[in-house]
Short mmCIF file of C-alpha atoms (C1' of nucleotides) in Angstrom, two decimals:
data_model
loop_
_atom_site.label_atom_id
_atom_site.label_comp_id
_atom_site.label_asym_id
_atom_site.label_seq_id
_atom_site.Cartn_x
_atom_site.Cartn_y
_atom_site.Cartn_z
CA UNK A 1 -0.12 -0.04 0.18
CA UNK A 2 1.23 3.17 -1.09
CA UNK A 3 0.80 6.04 1.47
CA UNK A 4 3.61 8.26 -0.21
CA UNK A 5 1.22 10.32 -2.04
CA UNK A 6 -0.82 10.68 1.20
CA UNK A 7 1.75 13.08 2.41
CA UNK A 8 0.91 15.75 -0.13
CA UNK A 9 -2.79 15.70 0.80
CA UNK A 10 -3.96 19.02 2.27
CA UNK A 11 -4.80 16.83 5.45
CA UNK A 12 -1.76 15.14 5.98
CA UNK A 13 0.53 18.07 5.15
CA UNK A 14 3.43 19.02 7.68
CA UNK A 15 3.63 14.86 8.18
CA UNK A 16 6.71 12.82 7.25
CA UNK A 17 5.88 9.70 5.55
CA UNK A 18 7.10 7.73 8.64
CA UNK A 19 4.71 9.60 10.64
CA UNK A 20 1.83 9.01 8.55
CA UNK A 21 2.24 5.45 8.17
CA UNK A 22 2.16 5.12 12.28
CA UNK A 23 -0.62 7.36 12.65
CA UNK A 24 -2.56 5.65 9.82
CA UNK A 25 -1.76 2.12 10.90
CA UNK A 26 -3.44 3.50 14.39
CA UNK A 27 -6.59 4.37 12.72
CA UNK A 28 -9.26 1.87 11.20
CA UNK A 29 -9.60 2.66 7.63
CA UNK A 30 -10.51 0.79 4.61
CA UNK A 31 -9.31 1.48 0.74
CA UNK A 32 -11.82 0.99 -1.94
CA UNK A 33 -11.27 0.71 -5.70
CA UNK A 34 -14.14 2.13 -7.94
CA UNK A 35 -14.39 1.98 -11.72
CA UNK A 36 -14.93 4.71 -14.22
CA UNK A 37 -18.83 5.73 -13.72
CA UNK A 38 -19.03 3.82 -10.36
CA UNK A 39 -21.23 5.75 -7.61
CA UNK A 40 -19.12 6.55 -4.39
CA UNK A 41 -21.62 8.26 -2.42
CA UNK A 42 -24.95 8.52 -3.01
CA UNK A 43 -27.46 11.75 -2.65
CA UNK A 44 -29.49 11.77 0.62
CA UNK A 45 -27.45 8.80 1.68
CA UNK A 46 -26.56 8.79 5.73
CA UNK A 47 -23.15 10.31 5.31
CA UNK A 48 -20.91 8.27 7.65
CA UNK A 49 -17.72 8.31 6.27
CA UNK A 50 -15.59 10.93 4.29
CA UNK A 51 -13.41 9.70 1.60
CA UNK A 52 -9.62 10.86 0.78
CA UNK A 53 -8.69 10.21 -3.13
CA UNK A 54 -5.68 8.37 -3.23
CA UNK A 55 -6.02 8.37 -7.25
CA UNK A 56 -8.38 8.74 -9.56
CA UNK A 57 -10.88 11.89 -10.15
CA UNK A 58 -14.29 11.93 -8.98
CA UNK A 59 -17.22 14.47 -9.42
CA UNK A 60 -20.37 15.67 -7.60
CA UNK A 61 -23.82 15.96 -9.49
CA UNK A 62 -26.70 16.46 -8.47
CA UNK A 63 -29.69 14.86 -9.97
CA UNK A 64 -33.08 16.20 -10.15
CA UNK A 65 -36.38 14.52 -10.17
CA UNK A 66 -36.85 15.23 -13.76
CA UNK A 67 -33.60 13.70 -14.39
CA UNK A 68 -31.09 16.77 -15.51
CA UNK A 69 -27.95 17.01 -13.29
CA UNK A 70 -26.15 20.36 -12.33
CA UNK A 71 -23.57 21.56 -9.92
CA UNK A 72 -20.78 19.64 -10.99
CA UNK A 73 -17.75 20.01 -8.65
CA UNK A 74 -14.54 17.96 -9.32
CA UNK A 75 -11.96 16.86 -7.19
CA UNK A 76 -8.94 15.03 -7.54
CA UNK A 77 -6.02 13.18 -5.70
CA UNK A 78 -5.34 14.01 -1.94
CA UNK A 79 -8.75 16.00 -1.74
CA UNK A 80 -11.35 15.34 0.85
CA UNK A 81 -14.78 14.23 -0.17
CA UNK A 82 -17.98 14.63 1.87
CA UNK A 83 -16.28 16.23 5.24
CA UNK A 84 -19.23 18.79 5.55
CA UNK A 85 -21.50 16.22 4.72
CA UNK A 86 -20.48 13.86 7.61
CA UNK A 87 -20.18 16.49 10.31
CA UNK A 88 -22.95 18.61 9.55
CA UNK A 89 -26.34 18.37 11.62
CA UNK A 90 -28.24 16.63 8.67
CA UNK A 91 -25.50 14.35 7.82
CA UNK A 92 -26.83 12.98 4.60
CA UNK A 93 -24.26 13.48 1.04
CA UNK A 94 -25.79 16.61 -0.59
CA UNK A 95 -24.97 14.98 -4.35
CA UNK A 96 -24.07 11.64 -5.81
CA UNK A 97 -20.19 11.52 -6.12
CA UNK A 98 -18.90 9.28 -9.22
CA UNK A 99 -15.55 8.38 -10.19
CA UNK A 100 -14.88 9.79 -13.68
CA UNK A 101 -11.89 7.55 -14.06
CA UNK A 102 -11.05 4.36 -12.37
CA UNK A 103 -10.11 5.83 -8.70
CA UNK A 104 -8.95 4.65 -5.31
CA UNK A 105 -10.53 6.12 -2.12
CA UNK A 106 -9.54 5.97 1.55
CA UNK A 107 -12.40 5.66 3.69
CA UNK A 108 -12.62 6.77 7.00
CA UNK A 109 -15.45 6.59 9.67
CA UNK A 110 -16.92 9.56 11.26
CA UNK A 111 -15.62 8.67 14.50
CA UNK A 112 -12.22 7.29 13.64
CA UNK A 113 -11.55 10.33 11.65
CA UNK A 114 -12.76 12.31 15.19
CA UNK A 115 -10.03 10.39 16.89
CA UNK A 116 -7.16 10.93 14.08
CA UNK A 117 -8.01 14.75 14.41
CA UNK A 118 -7.01 14.36 18.31
CA UNK A 119 -3.89 12.41 17.93
CA UNK A 120 -2.29 14.91 15.75
CA UNK A 121 -2.80 18.66 16.00
CA UNK A 122 -1.30 19.45 12.53
CA UNK A 123 -4.07 17.02 11.22
CA UNK A 124 -6.60 19.20 13.35
CA UNK A 125 -5.45 21.80 11.79
CA UNK A 126 -5.15 20.66 8.04
CA UNK A 127 -8.62 19.41 8.65
CA UNK A 128 -10.23 22.68 9.84
CA UNK A 129 -8.38 24.73 7.38
CA UNK A 130 -9.89 22.23 4.66
CA UNK A 131 -13.51 22.78 5.47
CA UNK A 132 -12.78 26.73 5.94
CA UNK A 133 -11.21 26.90 2.83
CA UNK A 134 -14.05 25.37 1.06
CA UNK A 135 -16.58 27.50 3.24
CA UNK A 136 -14.75 30.69 1.78
CA UNK A 137 -14.70 29.21 -2.07
CA UNK A 138 -18.27 28.70 -1.56
CA UNK A 139 -18.88 32.16 -0.17
CA UNK A 140 -17.22 33.38 -3.04
CA UNK A 141 -19.59 31.39 -5.56
CA UNK A 142 -22.47 32.86 -3.67
CA UNK A 143 -21.09 36.55 -4.57
CA UNK A 144 -20.55 35.34 -8.10
CA UNK A 145 -23.90 34.40 -8.45
CA UNK A 146 -25.09 37.58 -6.93
CA UNK A 147 -24.23 39.69 -9.43
CA UNK A 148 -26.53 40.41 -11.84
CA UNK A 149 -25.02 40.76 -15.50
CA UNK A 150 -23.04 38.16 -17.00
CA UNK A 151 -20.39 40.77 -17.53
CA UNK A 152 -20.25 41.10 -14.17
CA UNK A 153 -19.97 37.66 -13.16
CA UNK A 154 -17.01 37.27 -15.62
CA UNK A 155 -15.35 40.22 -14.55
CA UNK A 156 -15.43 39.15 -10.64
CA UNK A 157 -14.46 35.67 -11.87
CA UNK A 158 -11.29 36.91 -13.70
CA UNK A 159 -10.53 39.22 -10.81
CA UNK A 160 -10.72 36.47 -8.68
CA UNK A 161 -8.18 34.80 -10.60
CA UNK A 162 -5.97 38.00 -10.92
CA UNK A 163 -5.76 38.46 -7.64
CA UNK A 164 -4.81 34.99 -6.27
CA UNK A 165 -2.37 34.29 -9.08
CA UNK A 166 -1.04 37.58 -9.58
CA UNK A 167 -0.79 36.78 -13.39
CA UNK A 168 -2.50 38.50 -16.27
CA UNK A 169 -3.03 35.51 -18.11
CA UNK A 170 -6.05 33.58 -17.16
CA UNK A 171 -6.80 29.92 -18.14
CA UNK A 172 -10.54 29.27 -18.88
CA UNK A 173 -11.90 26.37 -16.83
CA UNK A 174 -11.42 23.31 -19.16
CA UNK A 175 -13.86 25.13 -22.00
CA UNK A 176 -15.89 27.84 -22.40
CA UNK A 177 -18.39 25.79 -22.46
CA UNK A 178 -17.86 24.32 -18.88
CA UNK A 179 -16.97 27.82 -17.36
CA UNK A 180 -21.03 28.93 -18.54
CA UNK A 181 -21.90 25.94 -16.84
CA UNK A 182 -20.00 26.58 -13.82
CA UNK A 183 -21.13 30.33 -13.49
CA UNK A 184 -24.74 28.85 -14.67
CA UNK A 185 -25.50 31.04 -17.75
CA UNK A 186 -25.79 29.85 -21.30
CA UNK A 187 -22.92 29.56 -23.52
CA UNK A 188 -23.84 31.72 -26.24
CA UNK A 189 -24.48 34.44 -23.69
CA UNK A 190 -21.23 34.36 -21.92
CA UNK A 191 -19.39 34.37 -25.63
CA UNK A 192 -21.33 37.23 -26.68
CA UNK A 193 -20.43 39.06 -23.26
CA UNK A 194 -16.64 38.17 -23.57
CA UNK A 195 -16.69 39.98 -26.91
CA UNK A 196 -18.02 42.64 -25.59
CA UNK A 197 -15.33 42.89 -23.09
CA UNK A 198 -12.70 42.35 -25.77
CA UNK A 199 -14.22 45.58 -27.74
CA UNK A 200 -13.97 47.48 -24.66
CA UNK A 201 -10.40 46.47 -24.60
CA UNK A 202 -10.37 44.99 -21.15
CA UNK A 203 -9.38 41.65 -22.18
CA UNK A 204 -8.03 39.52 -24.89
CA UNK A 205 -9.57 36.68 -25.52
CA UNK A 206 -8.63 33.47 -27.40
CA UNK A 207 -10.24 30.16 -26.48
CA UNK A 208 -8.42 28.63 -23.84
CA UNK A 209 -7.16 31.32 -22.15
CA UNK A 210 -7.82 35.24 -21.44
CA UNK A 211 -5.50 37.76 -20.82
CA UNK A 212 -6.62 40.53 -18.64
CA UNK A 213 -5.35 44.06 -20.03
CA UNK A 214 -7.31 46.29 -17.76
CA UNK A 215 -8.22 44.90 -14.14
CA UNK A 216 -9.28 48.42 -13.46
CA UNK A 217 -11.66 48.38 -16.11
CA UNK A 218 -13.20 45.11 -14.85
CA UNK A 219 -13.39 46.32 -11.50
CA UNK A 220 -15.29 49.09 -12.79
CA UNK A 221 -17.85 46.91 -14.40
CA UNK A 222 -18.72 45.38 -10.87
CA UNK A 223 -19.10 49.00 -9.32
CA UNK A 224 -22.10 49.34 -11.42
CA UNK B 1 -18.92 37.42 34.20
CA UNK B 2 -21.92 35.59 33.17
CA UNK B 3 -20.85 32.28 31.45
CA UNK B 4 -24.34 30.71 31.89
CA UNK B 5 -25.95 31.49 28.53
CA UNK B 6 -22.78 30.38 26.66
CA UNK B 7 -23.62 26.97 27.69
CA UNK B 8 -26.56 27.10 25.38
CA UNK B 9 -24.22 28.17 22.30
CA UNK B 10 -23.85 25.52 19.52
CA UNK B 11 -20.25 25.44 20.42
CA UNK B 12 -20.66 24.51 24.00
CA UNK B 13 -23.32 22.18 23.69
CA UNK B 14 -23.21 18.99 26.06
CA UNK B 15 -20.96 21.10 28.38
CA UNK B 16 -22.17 21.83 32.26
CA UNK B 17 -21.65 25.07 33.33
CA UNK B 18 -19.09 24.03 35.86
CA UNK B 19 -17.01 22.39 32.83
CA UNK B 20 -17.44 25.72 31.01
CA UNK B 21 -16.21 27.90 33.79
CA UNK B 22 -13.35 25.66 34.16
CA UNK B 23 -12.09 25.08 30.61
CA UNK B 24 -12.53 28.95 29.97
CA UNK B 25 -10.48 29.80 32.89
CA UNK B 26 -7.74 27.79 31.24
CA UNK B 27 -7.84 29.71 27.93
CA UNK B 28 -6.98 32.83 27.32
CA UNK B 29 -9.84 35.22 25.64
CA UNK B 30 -11.27 38.41 26.59
CA UNK B 31 -14.51 40.09 26.44
CA UNK B 32 -15.36 43.13 24.41
CA UNK B 33 -18.23 45.17 24.25
CA UNK B 34 -19.62 47.05 21.03
CA UNK B 35 -22.18 49.80 20.60
CA UNK B 36 -25.09 49.75 17.88
CA UNK B 37 -23.38 50.27 14.83
CA UNK B 38 -19.99 49.85 15.79
CA UNK B 39 -17.67 47.56 13.58
CA UNK B 40 -16.18 44.37 15.27
CA UNK B 41 -14.38 43.00 12.11
CA UNK B 42 -13.39 44.93 8.80
CA UNK B 43 -13.59 43.64 5.54
CA UNK B 44 -10.33 42.15 4.40
CA UNK B 45 -8.59 42.61 7.98
CA UNK B 46 -6.48 40.04 8.61
CA UNK B 47 -8.64 37.57 10.65
CA UNK B 48 -7.04 36.65 13.72
CA UNK B 49 -9.63 36.12 16.25
CA UNK B 50 -13.14 34.39 16.28
CA UNK B 51 -16.21 35.77 18.07
CA UNK B 52 -18.45 34.32 20.09
CA UNK B 53 -22.00 36.26 20.62
CA UNK B 54 -22.87 36.60 24.50
CA UNK B 55 -25.29 39.30 23.76
CA UNK B 56 -26.75 41.09 21.00
CA UNK B 57 -26.99 40.70 17.25
CA UNK B 58 -24.27 41.45 14.60
CA UNK B 59 -24.47 41.73 10.82
CA UNK B 60 -22.34 40.83 7.97
CA UNK B 61 -22.25 43.02 4.99
CA UNK B 62 -20.15 43.21 2.06
CA UNK B 63 -19.35 46.78 0.97
CA UNK B 64 -18.34 47.67 -2.63
CA UNK B 65 -16.05 50.19 -4.38
CA UNK B 66 -18.93 52.05 -5.59
CA UNK B 67 -20.66 52.08 -1.74
CA UNK B 68 -23.57 49.85 -2.17
CA UNK B 69 -23.59 46.69 0.05
CA UNK B 70 -25.37 43.19 -0.21
CA UNK B 71 -24.71 39.74 1.18
CA UNK B 72 -26.44 40.60 4.67
CA UNK B 73 -26.50 37.82 7.15
CA UNK B 74 -27.41 38.15 10.50
CA UNK B 75 -26.29 36.35 13.98
CA UNK B 76 -27.61 36.23 17.32
CA UNK B 77 -26.14 34.99 21.08
CA UNK B 78 -24.16 31.73 20.71
CA UNK B 79 -23.22 32.02 17.19
CA UNK B 80 -19.75 31.87 16.24
CA UNK B 81 -18.26 34.77 13.92
CA UNK B 82 -15.75 34.12 11.38
CA UNK B 83 -13.86 30.83 12.08
CA UNK B 84 -13.95 30.21 8.33
CA UNK B 85 -12.31 33.43 7.54
CA UNK B 86 -9.48 32.76 10.62
CA UNK B 87 -8.79 29.01 9.48
CA UNK B 88 -8.91 29.56 5.86
CA UNK B 89 -5.74 29.55 3.99
CA UNK B 90 -6.34 33.52 2.81
CA UNK B 91 -7.28 34.49 6.37
CA UNK B 92 -8.91 37.58 6.15
CA UNK B 93 -12.53 38.51 6.71
CA UNK B 94 -14.82 38.57 3.54
CA UNK B 95 -16.81 41.36 4.87
CA UNK B 96 -17.44 43.87 7.68
CA UNK B 97 -19.11 42.68 10.91
CA UNK B 98 -21.10 45.30 12.64
CA UNK B 99 -23.00 45.47 15.87
CA UNK B 100 -26.94 46.25 14.97
CA UNK B 101 -27.80 46.36 18.58
CA UNK B 102 -25.41 46.98 21.97
CA UNK B 103 -23.51 43.42 21.96
CA UNK B 104 -20.88 41.45 23.71
CA UNK B 105 -18.62 39.59 21.93
CA UNK B 106 -15.75 36.95 23.74
CA UNK B 107 -13.02 37.18 21.20
CA UNK B 108 -10.85 33.80 21.03
CA UNK B 109 -7.43 34.03 19.27
CA UNK B 110 -6.88 31.30 16.73
CA UNK B 111 -4.22 29.33 18.52
CA UNK B 112 -6.13 29.35 21.94
CA UNK B 113 -9.27 28.21 20.34
CA UNK B 114 -7.09 25.32 18.61
CA UNK B 115 -5.83 24.45 22.25
CA UNK B 116 -9.56 24.60 23.47
CA UNK B 117 -10.76 22.08 20.85
CA UNK B 118 -7.77 19.57 21.79
CA UNK B 119 -8.64 19.91 25.32
CA UNK B 120 -12.38 18.43 25.09
CA UNK B 121 -13.68 16.36 22.15
CA UNK B 122 -17.24 17.66 22.91
CA UNK B 123 -15.91 21.18 21.91
CA UNK B 124 -14.11 20.08 18.99
CA UNK B 125 -16.95 17.76 17.53
CA UNK B 126 -19.49 20.81 18.11
CA UNK B 127 -17.02 23.43 16.50
CA UNK B 128 -16.75 20.98 13.41
CA UNK B 129 -20.38 20.58 13.58
CA UNK B 130 -20.60 24.33 13.10
CA UNK B 131 -18.62 24.70 10.30
CA UNK B 132 -20.00 21.83 8.67
CA UNK B 133 -23.44 23.07 9.17
CA UNK B 134 -22.54 26.53 7.80
CA UNK B 135 -20.63 24.67 4.61
CA UNK B 136 -24.21 22.81 3.86
CA UNK B 137 -26.22 26.04 4.21
CA UNK B 138 -23.81 27.55 1.88
CA UNK B 139 -24.22 24.92 -0.55
CA UNK B 140 -28.29 25.07 -0.43
CA UNK B 141 -27.97 28.70 -0.74
CA UNK B 142 -25.92 28.51 -3.84
CA UNK B 143 -28.49 25.26 -5.18
CA UNK B 144 -31.30 28.11 -4.64
CA UNK B 145 -29.25 30.67 -6.54
CA UNK B 146 -28.72 27.89 -9.24
CA UNK B 147 -32.46 27.94 -9.96
CA UNK B 148 -33.28 29.74 -13.03
CA UNK B 149 -37.21 30.94 -12.25
CA UNK B 150 -37.99 32.81 -9.47
CA UNK B 151 -40.93 30.46 -8.76
CA UNK B 152 -38.56 27.50 -8.36
CA UNK B 153 -36.48 29.60 -5.85
CA UNK B 154 -39.50 30.08 -3.82
CA UNK B 155 -40.89 26.90 -4.26
CA UNK B 156 -37.11 25.30 -2.92
CA UNK B 157 -36.93 27.77 -0.58
CA UNK B 158 -40.53 26.83 1.12
CA UNK B 159 -39.45 23.24 0.57
CA UNK B 160 -36.40 23.43 2.72
CA UNK B 161 -38.28 25.04 5.31
CA UNK B 162 -41.06 22.29 5.12
CA UNK B 163 -38.71 19.66 5.03
CA UNK B 164 -36.50 20.95 8.08
CA UNK B 165 -39.64 21.75 10.26
CA UNK B 166 -42.17 19.41 8.90
CA UNK B 167 -45.08 22.06 9.17
CA UNK B 168 -46.71 23.38 6.58
CA UNK B 169 -46.74 26.60 7.93
CA UNK B 170 -43.69 28.65 7.00
CA UNK B 171 -42.77 32.27 8.21
CA UNK B 172 -41.47 34.84 5.74
CA UNK B 173 -38.35 35.80 6.67
CA UNK B 174 -39.03 39.38 7.99
CA UNK B 175 -40.88 40.62 5.18
CA UNK B 176 -41.45 39.49 1.66
CA UNK B 177 -38.85 42.61 1.05
CA UNK B 178 -36.39 40.93 2.96
CA UNK B 179 -36.95 37.64 1.65
CA UNK B 180 -36.62 38.87 -2.03
CA UNK B 181 -33.55 40.51 -1.06
CA UNK B 182 -31.92 37.22 0.32
CA UNK B 183 -32.92 35.43 -2.60
CA UNK B 184 -31.62 38.21 -4.99
CA UNK B 185 -34.69 39.03 -6.81
CA UNK B 186 -36.80 41.86 -7.09
CA UNK B 187 -39.87 42.51 -4.89
CA UNK B 188 -42.47 42.86 -7.11
CA UNK B 189 -41.53 39.83 -9.30
CA UNK B 190 -41.32 37.49 -5.96
CA UNK B 191 -44.93 38.87 -5.30
CA UNK B 192 -46.15 38.24 -8.78
CA UNK B 193 -44.56 34.62 -8.73
CA UNK B 194 -45.93 33.90 -5.15
CA UNK B 195 -49.61 34.88 -6.60
CA UNK B 196 -49.09 32.73 -9.40
CA UNK B 197 -48.43 29.94 -7.04
CA UNK B 198 -51.38 30.64 -4.95
CA UNK B 199 -53.57 30.77 -8.16
CA UNK B 200 -52.40 27.09 -8.64
CA UNK B 201 -53.10 25.98 -5.59
CA UNK B 202 -49.78 25.43 -4.31
CA UNK B 203 -49.79 27.70 -1.34
CA UNK B 204 -52.00 30.19 0.85
CA UNK B 205 -50.19 33.54 0.89
CA UNK B 206 -50.81 36.11 3.35
CA UNK B 207 -47.85 38.45 4.11
CA UNK B 208 -45.92 37.26 7.37
CA UNK B 209 -46.44 33.51 6.57
CA UNK B 210 -47.31 31.07 3.94
CA UNK B 211 -48.99 27.91 4.42
CA UNK B 212 -48.17 25.12 1.72
CA UNK B 213 -51.03 23.79 0.74
CA UNK B 214 -49.35 20.93 -2.19
CA UNK B 215 -45.45 20.11 -1.25
CA UNK B 216 -45.71 17.67 -4.33
CA UNK B 217 -46.90 20.77 -6.33
CA UNK B 218 -44.06 22.83 -5.27
CA UNK B 219 -41.64 19.66 -5.99
CA UNK B 220 -43.02 19.71 -9.73
CA UNK B 221 -42.02 23.31 -10.19
CA UNK B 222 -38.24 22.04 -9.34
CA UNK B 223 -38.15 19.31 -11.96
CA UNK B 224 -39.19 21.76 -14.46
"C1'" DC C 1 -52.50 59.51 18.89
"C1'" DG C 2 -50.66 61.47 14.73
"C1'" DA C 3 -46.97 61.28 11.94
"C1'" DT C 4 -43.24 59.26 9.64
"C1'" DT C 5 -41.33 55.56 7.96
"C1'" DT C 6 -41.52 51.24 6.11
"C1'" DC C 7 -44.32 47.36 3.83
"C1'" DT C 8 -47.85 45.61 0.15
"C1'" DG C 9 -50.25 45.14 -4.11
"C1'" DT C 10 -50.04 46.01 -8.69
"C1'" DA C 11 -49.56 47.64 -13.45
"C1'" DT C 12 -46.47 49.44 -17.48
"C1'" DC C 13 -42.30 49.54 -19.76
"C1'" DC C 14 -37.97 47.36 -21.85
"C1'" DT C 15 -33.50 44.86 -21.52
"C1'" DC C 16 -30.66 40.91 -20.39
"C1'" DA C 17 -30.09 36.67 -21.43
"C1'" DG C 18 -31.75 31.95 -22.51
"C1'" DA C 19 -33.63 28.87 -26.19
"C1'" DT C 20 -32.28 27.55 -30.69
"C1'" DA C 21 -29.96 26.89 -34.73
"C1'" DC C 22 -26.50 26.09 -37.77
"C1'" DA C 23 -21.96 26.34 -40.13
"C1'" DT C 24 -17.00 26.08 -39.05
"C1'" DA C 25 -13.24 24.52 -36.16
"C1'" DT C 26 -11.16 21.80 -32.96
"C1'" DT C 27 -10.07 17.65 -30.50
"C1'" DT C 28 -10.71 12.56 -29.49
"C1'" DT C 29 -10.60 7.71 -30.49
"C1'" DA C 30 -10.63 4.04 -33.23
"C1'" DT D 1 -6.03 9.45 -40.68
"C1'" DA D 2 -10.97 9.24 -41.16
"C1'" DA D 3 -14.68 9.65 -38.49
"C1'" DA D 4 -17.27 10.82 -34.34
"C1'" DA D 5 -17.92 13.69 -30.65
"C1'" DT D 6 -17.53 18.01 -28.90
"C1'" DA D 7 -16.33 23.21 -28.81
"C1'" DT D 8 -16.93 27.58 -31.03
"C1'" DG D 9 -18.40 31.82 -33.25
"C1'" DT D 10 -22.65 34.49 -34.26
"C1'" DA D 11 -27.45 35.59 -35.59
"C1'" DT D 12 -32.47 35.56 -34.41
"C1'" DC D 13 -36.44 35.32 -31.38
"C1'" DT D 14 -38.90 35.50 -27.28
"C1'" DG D 15 -39.90 36.02 -22.46
"C1'" DA D 16 -38.91 36.27 -17.79
"C1'" DG D 17 -37.87 39.58 -14.74
"C1'" DG D 18 -35.62 43.80 -13.26
"C1'" DA D 19 -37.01 48.76 -12.81
"C1'" DT D 20 -39.94 52.43 -11.61
"C1'" DA D 21 -44.07 54.20 -10.20
"C1'" DC D 22 -47.77 54.82 -7.02
"C1'" DA D 23 -51.94 54.07 -3.95
"C1'" DG D 24 -53.07 51.88 0.23
"C1'" DA D 25 -52.05 49.44 4.40
"C1'" DA D 26 -49.19 48.24 8.44
"C1'" DA D 27 -46.03 49.06 11.60
"C1'" DT D 28 -42.95 52.33 14.48
"C1'" DC D 29 -42.21 56.01 16.93
"C1'" DG D 30 -42.05 60.46 19.23
#
DNA sequence: CGATTTCTGTATCCTCAGATACATATTTTA
DNA sequence: TAAAATATGTATCTGAGGATACAGAAATCG
């Protein structure tokens, strides 16, 4: 069993491989493999365990009575799946989680994780940081959603990246299509708006990448 | 100093007053009073401490370059302010927090809280439950926002309350005006939609309160 | 208890963005 | 490398909902 990649997980940051090995030997857990497309957690299921992705890629998706799905969020190796669901008062998973490629997941039951957290302050700290960071990102997403215009949403999104990375070149998440999906707007509309921003000289837009020419211009778009 | 109300705080649930007193005597903290309108945390400030409301009412608000403010969320006694900001990677407060009435806040520095969490599993558990529940509520808010129609948003919101309380009577948060604000839609539009729902026989709508006549009807509205 | 502020109910107008469609370009995979 | 699948660029139509306005009802306050 290869625990090495785990030491790069946000949850175990700061621990040596040896420490990690020790701590995990003392903590009940099991490792589970999933094939591409297999269901890992099911929407509304009783949330008893968190997963830590060792290998592969998983995706959350909310299915609706009528069949359509939304809210696609994606996680890769090292990420923790479902902590909020497990520890929240309603403890049920808010959406389906499926493997988008063959994946290996380490499963930890709630109480075992709790014990683990008490065992090592660094893990505790990492865990809390993890949930808190998620919370902050959600807050940002809400802020994103609460802008009225598509132009504003896009500008806000670009400014976030810009501030975070400091670089004026921002990669589009996957494709414009996916980006539009994430922001919950229609693709043609987003495209329309991007072109407008380009005409105004705020950005340069070549599919797959956007260069921010005028952060101030974008900022102005937000302040109505 | 009256620690009694604290034992009803979500953070200290399960501890006796005596235990609480002991544990707090061992934990560095200070108590701060704020007048109505006074600023407790400032947007973008380095987030070093969390607050626990002992008395009063506080409000978060995001101010924009142009002056307008949004994202108004309100907290009362027992609630914890700012944990996500303090423990997230960017550790800065995402918005201004002001007292809307004279308030008493207990302040805990990050590291002191961390020590406190290690001291008592129940507090640890409560704290994690607290931030996790916040996360889940944010996820729900995002789901709310990602419905396209105002009718759908309202229906989703009503169904959430209905499922949580089991009661068919749901109180409108404050006023329709405030409700509309929370959902980020215009008041006349919301009103228009509520009337439509009433005509369809899904709800009975008297200002200040809504009676759900047909949960299934509302459910159908979501599945397009 | 009158006065002022804040909420409701409702109508009218008009814009923004969603749906749809389709030709072209790009990427994937067989 | 041909074929299939997916993404892009763009145009046209339509409708949901925002802005605005205002009269009447409640609630709050000196």
